[in-house]
Short mmCIF file of N, CA, C and O in Angstrom, two decimals:
data_model
loop_
_atom_site.label_atom_id
_atom_site.label_comp_id
_atom_site.label_asym_id
_atom_site.label_seq_id
_atom_site.Cartn_x
_atom_site.Cartn_y
_atom_site.Cartn_z
N MET C 27 52.09 258.88 17.68
CA MET C 27 50.71 259.19 17.70
C MET C 27 50.12 259.56 16.22
O MET C 27 51.01 260.30 15.45
N PRO C 28 49.09 258.96 15.73
CA PRO C 28 48.60 259.25 14.41
C PRO C 28 48.33 260.75 14.19
O PRO C 28 47.77 261.39 15.08
N GLU C 29 48.51 261.20 13.06
CA GLU C 29 48.17 262.54 12.74
C GLU C 29 46.46 262.58 12.56
O GLU C 29 45.97 261.57 12.14
N SER C 30 45.94 263.53 13.03
CA SER C 30 44.62 263.73 12.87
C SER C 30 44.18 265.23 12.70
O SER C 30 44.88 266.07 13.07
N HIS C 31 42.91 265.48 12.28
CA HIS C 31 42.43 266.74 12.23
C HIS C 31 41.06 266.93 12.48
O HIS C 31 40.41 265.77 12.20
N THR C 32 40.47 267.98 12.94
CA THR C 32 39.04 267.90 13.23
C THR C 32 38.45 269.05 12.29
O THR C 32 38.87 269.91 12.04
N ARG C 33 37.26 268.44 11.78
CA ARG C 33 36.58 269.30 10.71
C ARG C 33 35.14 269.61 11.23
O ARG C 33 34.50 268.72 11.70
N SER C 34 34.56 270.81 11.04
CA SER C 34 33.37 270.97 11.36
C SER C 34 32.34 270.30 10.33
O SER C 34 31.29 269.95 10.74
N GLU C 35 32.61 270.67 9.05
CA GLU C 35 31.85 269.96 8.05
C GLU C 35 32.85 269.54 6.95
O GLU C 35 33.59 270.20 6.47
N PRO C 36 32.79 268.19 6.48
CA PRO C 36 33.67 267.75 5.48
C PRO C 36 33.57 268.16 4.32
O PRO C 36 32.32 268.69 3.91
N SER C 37 34.36 268.24 3.38
CA SER C 37 34.28 268.87 2.16
C SER C 37 33.66 267.87 0.99
O SER C 37 33.09 268.11 0.01
N LEU C 38 33.87 266.56 1.32
CA LEU C 38 33.28 265.39 0.59
C LEU C 38 32.01 264.86 1.36
O LEU C 38 32.00 264.85 2.58
N PRO C 39 30.97 264.45 0.70
CA PRO C 39 30.06 263.92 1.30
C PRO C 39 30.33 262.63 2.11
O PRO C 39 30.95 261.77 1.52
N ILE C 40 29.96 262.57 3.45
CA ILE C 40 30.31 261.36 4.06
C ILE C 40 29.01 260.90 4.86
O ILE C 40 28.10 261.53 5.35
N GLU C 41 28.93 259.50 4.53
CA GLU C 41 27.51 258.90 5.04
C GLU C 41 27.74 258.78 6.72
O GLU C 41 28.64 258.34 7.20
N ARG C 42 26.73 259.28 7.22
CA ARG C 42 26.63 259.53 8.77
C ARG C 42 26.12 258.19 9.36
O ARG C 42 24.71 258.15 8.95
N PRO C 43 26.62 257.51 10.10
CA PRO C 43 25.79 256.26 10.70
C PRO C 43 24.83 256.82 11.58
O PRO C 43 24.91 257.82 12.26
N ARG C 44 23.91 255.82 11.94
CA ARG C 44 23.04 255.89 13.09
C ARG C 44 23.73 255.38 14.39
O ARG C 44 24.49 254.50 14.26
N CYS C 45 23.42 256.09 15.53
CA CYS C 45 24.10 255.65 16.86
C CYS C 45 23.60 254.07 17.18
O CYS C 45 22.37 253.90 17.13
N PRO C 46 24.35 253.10 17.32
CA PRO C 46 24.02 251.80 17.74
C PRO C 46 23.22 251.77 19.20
O PRO C 46 22.44 250.86 19.28
N LYS C 47 23.44 252.87 19.88
CA LYS C 47 22.68 252.71 21.13
C LYS C 47 21.31 253.55 21.17
O LYS C 47 20.40 253.01 21.47
N CYS C 48 21.15 254.64 20.37
CA CYS C 48 19.94 255.43 20.54
C CYS C 48 19.28 255.69 19.18
O CYS C 48 18.35 256.31 19.04
N GLN C 49 19.98 255.27 18.06
CA GLN C 49 19.47 255.53 16.65
C GLN C 49 19.49 256.90 16.19
O GLN C 49 19.00 257.16 15.24
N SER C 50 20.16 257.90 16.84
CA SER C 50 20.18 259.27 16.38
C SER C 50 21.32 259.37 15.25
O SER C 50 22.23 258.52 15.22
N ASN C 51 21.30 260.33 14.47
CA ASN C 51 22.20 260.51 13.31
C ASN C 51 23.30 261.04 14.06
O ASN C 51 23.46 261.83 14.98
N MET C 52 24.53 260.29 13.94
CA MET C 52 25.89 260.69 14.39
C MET C 52 26.51 261.84 13.55
O MET C 52 26.20 261.96 12.44
N LYS C 53 27.50 262.59 14.38
CA LYS C 53 28.21 263.60 13.54
C LYS C 53 29.63 263.22 13.64
O LYS C 53 30.15 262.56 14.50
N LEU C 54 30.34 263.60 12.59
CA LEU C 54 31.67 263.39 12.15
C LEU C 54 32.50 264.27 13.25
O LEU C 54 32.39 265.41 13.37
N ALA C 55 33.33 263.58 13.96
CA ALA C 55 34.09 264.41 15.00
C ALA C 55 35.51 264.39 14.61
O ALA C 55 36.29 265.43 14.90
N ARG C 56 36.08 263.37 13.83
CA ARG C 56 37.68 263.48 13.66
C ARG C 56 37.77 262.55 12.50
O ARG C 56 37.36 261.37 12.36
N ILE C 57 38.79 262.78 11.62
CA ILE C 57 39.41 261.94 10.69
C ILE C 57 40.91 261.74 10.92
O ILE C 57 41.62 262.70 11.01
N GLU C 58 41.33 260.48 11.03
CA GLU C 58 42.79 260.25 11.26
C GLU C 58 43.23 259.37 10.11
O GLU C 58 42.52 258.74 9.50
N PHE C 59 44.63 259.65 9.84
CA PHE C 59 45.09 258.83 8.70
C PHE C 59 45.37 257.31 9.31
O PHE C 59 45.75 257.18 10.36
N GLY C 60 44.89 256.36 8.39
CA GLY C 60 44.90 254.98 8.90
C GLY C 60 45.72 254.25 8.12
O GLY C 60 46.66 254.84 7.34
N PRO C 61 45.88 252.93 8.18
CA PRO C 61 46.89 252.22 7.37
C PRO C 61 46.49 252.17 5.79
O PRO C 61 45.38 252.15 5.58
N ALA C 62 47.57 252.07 5.02
CA ALA C 62 47.53 251.75 3.65
C ALA C 62 46.56 252.87 2.98
O ALA C 62 45.43 252.29 2.27
N HIS C 63 46.72 254.02 3.22
CA HIS C 63 45.90 255.07 2.47
C HIS C 63 44.51 255.26 3.01
O HIS C 63 43.60 255.52 2.06
N SER C 64 44.24 254.75 4.01
CA SER C 64 42.75 254.76 4.59
C SER C 64 42.62 255.74 5.62
O SER C 64 43.61 256.53 6.09
N ASP C 65 41.32 256.02 5.89
CA ASP C 65 41.10 256.93 7.01
C ASP C 65 40.35 256.15 8.19
O ASP C 65 39.66 255.22 7.99
N VAL C 66 40.61 256.64 9.41
CA VAL C 66 39.79 256.28 10.75
C VAL C 66 38.89 257.52 10.87
O VAL C 66 39.31 258.43 11.29
N ARG C 67 37.72 257.26 10.87
CA ARG C 67 36.65 258.36 11.09
C ARG C 67 35.89 258.06 12.23
O ARG C 67 35.50 256.82 12.55
N THR C 68 35.93 258.99 13.16
CA THR C 68 35.31 258.93 14.63
C THR C 68 34.04 259.70 14.48
O THR C 68 34.05 260.85 14.09
N PHE C 69 32.80 259.11 14.67
CA PHE C 69 31.55 259.90 14.80
C PHE C 69 31.15 259.80 16.30
O PHE C 69 31.44 258.95 17.05
N ASN C 70 30.46 260.82 16.58
CA ASN C 70 30.02 261.22 18.04
C ASN C 70 28.42 261.38 17.89
O ASN C 70 27.97 262.08 17.03
N CYS C 71 27.64 260.76 18.72
CA CYS C 71 26.23 260.82 18.92
C CYS C 71 26.11 262.12 19.78
O CYS C 71 26.48 262.13 21.07
N PRO C 72 25.23 263.14 19.34
CA PRO C 72 25.09 264.31 19.98
C PRO C 72 23.96 264.05 21.25
O PRO C 72 23.87 264.68 22.17
N ARG C 73 23.27 262.87 21.05
CA ARG C 73 22.15 262.64 22.10
C ARG C 73 22.74 261.83 23.19
O ARG C 73 22.60 262.35 24.32
N CYS C 74 23.46 260.82 23.10
CA CYS C 74 23.98 260.00 24.03
C CYS C 74 25.43 260.05 24.27
O CYS C 74 26.12 259.41 25.27
N ASN C 75 26.24 260.59 23.32
CA ASN C 75 27.74 261.01 23.59
C ASN C 75 28.37 259.71 23.14
O ASN C 75 29.64 259.59 23.63
N HIS C 76 27.80 258.67 22.42
CA HIS C 76 28.61 257.36 22.11
C HIS C 76 29.59 257.80 20.93
O HIS C 76 29.19 258.56 20.16
N LEU C 77 30.64 257.07 21.16
CA LEU C 77 31.80 257.33 20.04
C LEU C 77 31.76 256.00 19.07
O LEU C 77 31.71 254.94 19.73
N HIS C 78 31.85 256.22 17.82
CA HIS C 78 32.05 254.93 16.95
C HIS C 78 33.09 255.31 15.97
O HIS C 78 33.01 256.47 15.22
N LYS C 79 34.10 254.25 15.70
CA LYS C 79 35.12 254.50 14.92
C LYS C 79 34.75 253.76 13.67
O LYS C 79 34.50 252.35 13.82
N VAL C 80 35.21 254.04 12.38
CA VAL C 80 34.94 253.37 11.13
C VAL C 80 36.29 253.50 10.38
O VAL C 80 36.88 254.67 10.21
N LEU C 81 36.83 252.34 9.88
CA LEU C 81 37.90 252.36 8.82
C LEU C 81 37.32 252.42 7.44
O LEU C 81 36.54 251.61 7.12
N VAL C 82 37.81 253.42 6.75
CA VAL C 82 37.44 253.70 5.29
C VAL C 82 38.50 253.63 4.54
O VAL C 82 39.51 254.43 4.62
N GLY C 83 38.49 252.89 3.51
CA GLY C 83 39.58 252.76 2.52
C GLY C 83 39.49 253.93 1.46
O GLY C 83 38.62 254.67 1.48
N ASP C 84 40.72 253.93 0.75
CA ASP C 84 40.79 254.94 -0.22
C ASP C 84 39.87 255.00 -1.47
O ASP C 84 39.55 253.94 -2.03
N PRO C 85 38.77 256.07 -1.49
CA PRO C 85 37.89 255.86 -2.48
C PRO C 85 38.35 255.85 -3.83
O PRO C 85 37.73 255.35 -4.84
N MET C 86 39.57 256.34 -4.18
CA MET C 86 40.13 256.17 -5.55
C MET C 86 40.57 254.91 -5.90
O MET C 86 40.73 254.61 -7.10
N LYS C 87 40.59 253.89 -4.88
CA LYS C 87 40.97 252.61 -5.20
C LYS C 87 39.70 251.67 -5.29
O LYS C 87 39.76 250.52 -5.47
N SER C 88 38.67 252.35 -4.97
CA SER C 88 37.38 251.54 -5.03
C SER C 88 36.97 251.34 -6.45
O SER C 88 37.25 252.26 -7.25
N ALA C 89 36.21 250.29 -6.74
CA ALA C 89 35.80 249.95 -8.15
C ALA C 89 34.40 250.92 -8.32
O ALA C 89 34.15 251.14 -9.50
N ASP C 90 33.83 251.39 -7.27
CA ASP C 90 32.52 252.15 -7.41
C ASP C 90 32.78 253.43 -8.19
O ASP C 90 31.95 253.76 -9.08
N TRP C 91 33.90 254.25 -7.78
CA TRP C 91 34.21 255.43 -8.57
C TRP C 91 34.31 255.49 -9.92
O TRP C 91 34.10 256.16 -10.64
N GLN C 92 34.99 254.19 -10.44
CA GLN C 92 35.27 254.05 -11.78
C GLN C 92 34.10 254.10 -12.89
O GLN C 92 34.33 254.34 -13.86
N HIS C 93 33.04 253.76 -12.20
CA HIS C 93 31.75 253.66 -13.10
C HIS C 93 30.91 254.76 -12.92
O HIS C 93 29.85 254.90 -13.19
N SER C 94 31.47 255.78 -12.24
CA SER C 94 30.61 257.00 -11.86
C SER C 94 30.69 258.14 -12.76
O SER C 94 30.20 259.11 -12.76
N GLY C 95 31.60 258.16 -13.71
CA GLY C 95 31.96 259.23 -14.78
C GLY C 95 32.97 260.03 -14.34
O GLY C 95 33.47 260.93 -15.00
N LEU C 96 33.57 259.93 -13.07
CA LEU C 96 34.59 260.71 -12.55
C LEU C 96 35.97 260.39 -13.08
O LEU C 96 36.03 259.12 -13.44
N LYS C 97 36.75 261.24 -13.34
CA LYS C 97 38.17 261.01 -13.82
C LYS C 97 39.14 261.18 -12.75
O LYS C 97 39.07 262.08 -12.03
N ALA C 98 40.31 260.33 -12.83
CA ALA C 98 41.44 260.46 -11.92
C ALA C 98 42.15 261.91 -12.25
O ALA C 98 42.29 262.17 -13.45
N PRO C 99 42.71 262.54 -11.27
CA PRO C 99 43.44 263.58 -11.54
C PRO C 99 44.70 263.36 -12.52
O PRO C 99 45.25 262.34 -12.39
N VAL C 100 44.99 264.30 -13.38
CA VAL C 100 46.16 264.01 -14.28
C VAL C 100 47.41 264.76 -13.74
O VAL C 100 47.41 265.80 -13.08
#
């Protein structure tokens, strides 16, 4: 079984998708460890109770952060 944890509010900003069924803002329900240093994020719609899972890669391996002025930890 994959390790997972539930957070009421994440410490990093996470883009919340709109529900594909009713277009309400979804809430982050769970983050699980995914393959190759990625996360599987489960979002829940408070209006219609639809669940939506998203695979998110490691942000430190993304090219976007390298141009943001952030520095990798030493």
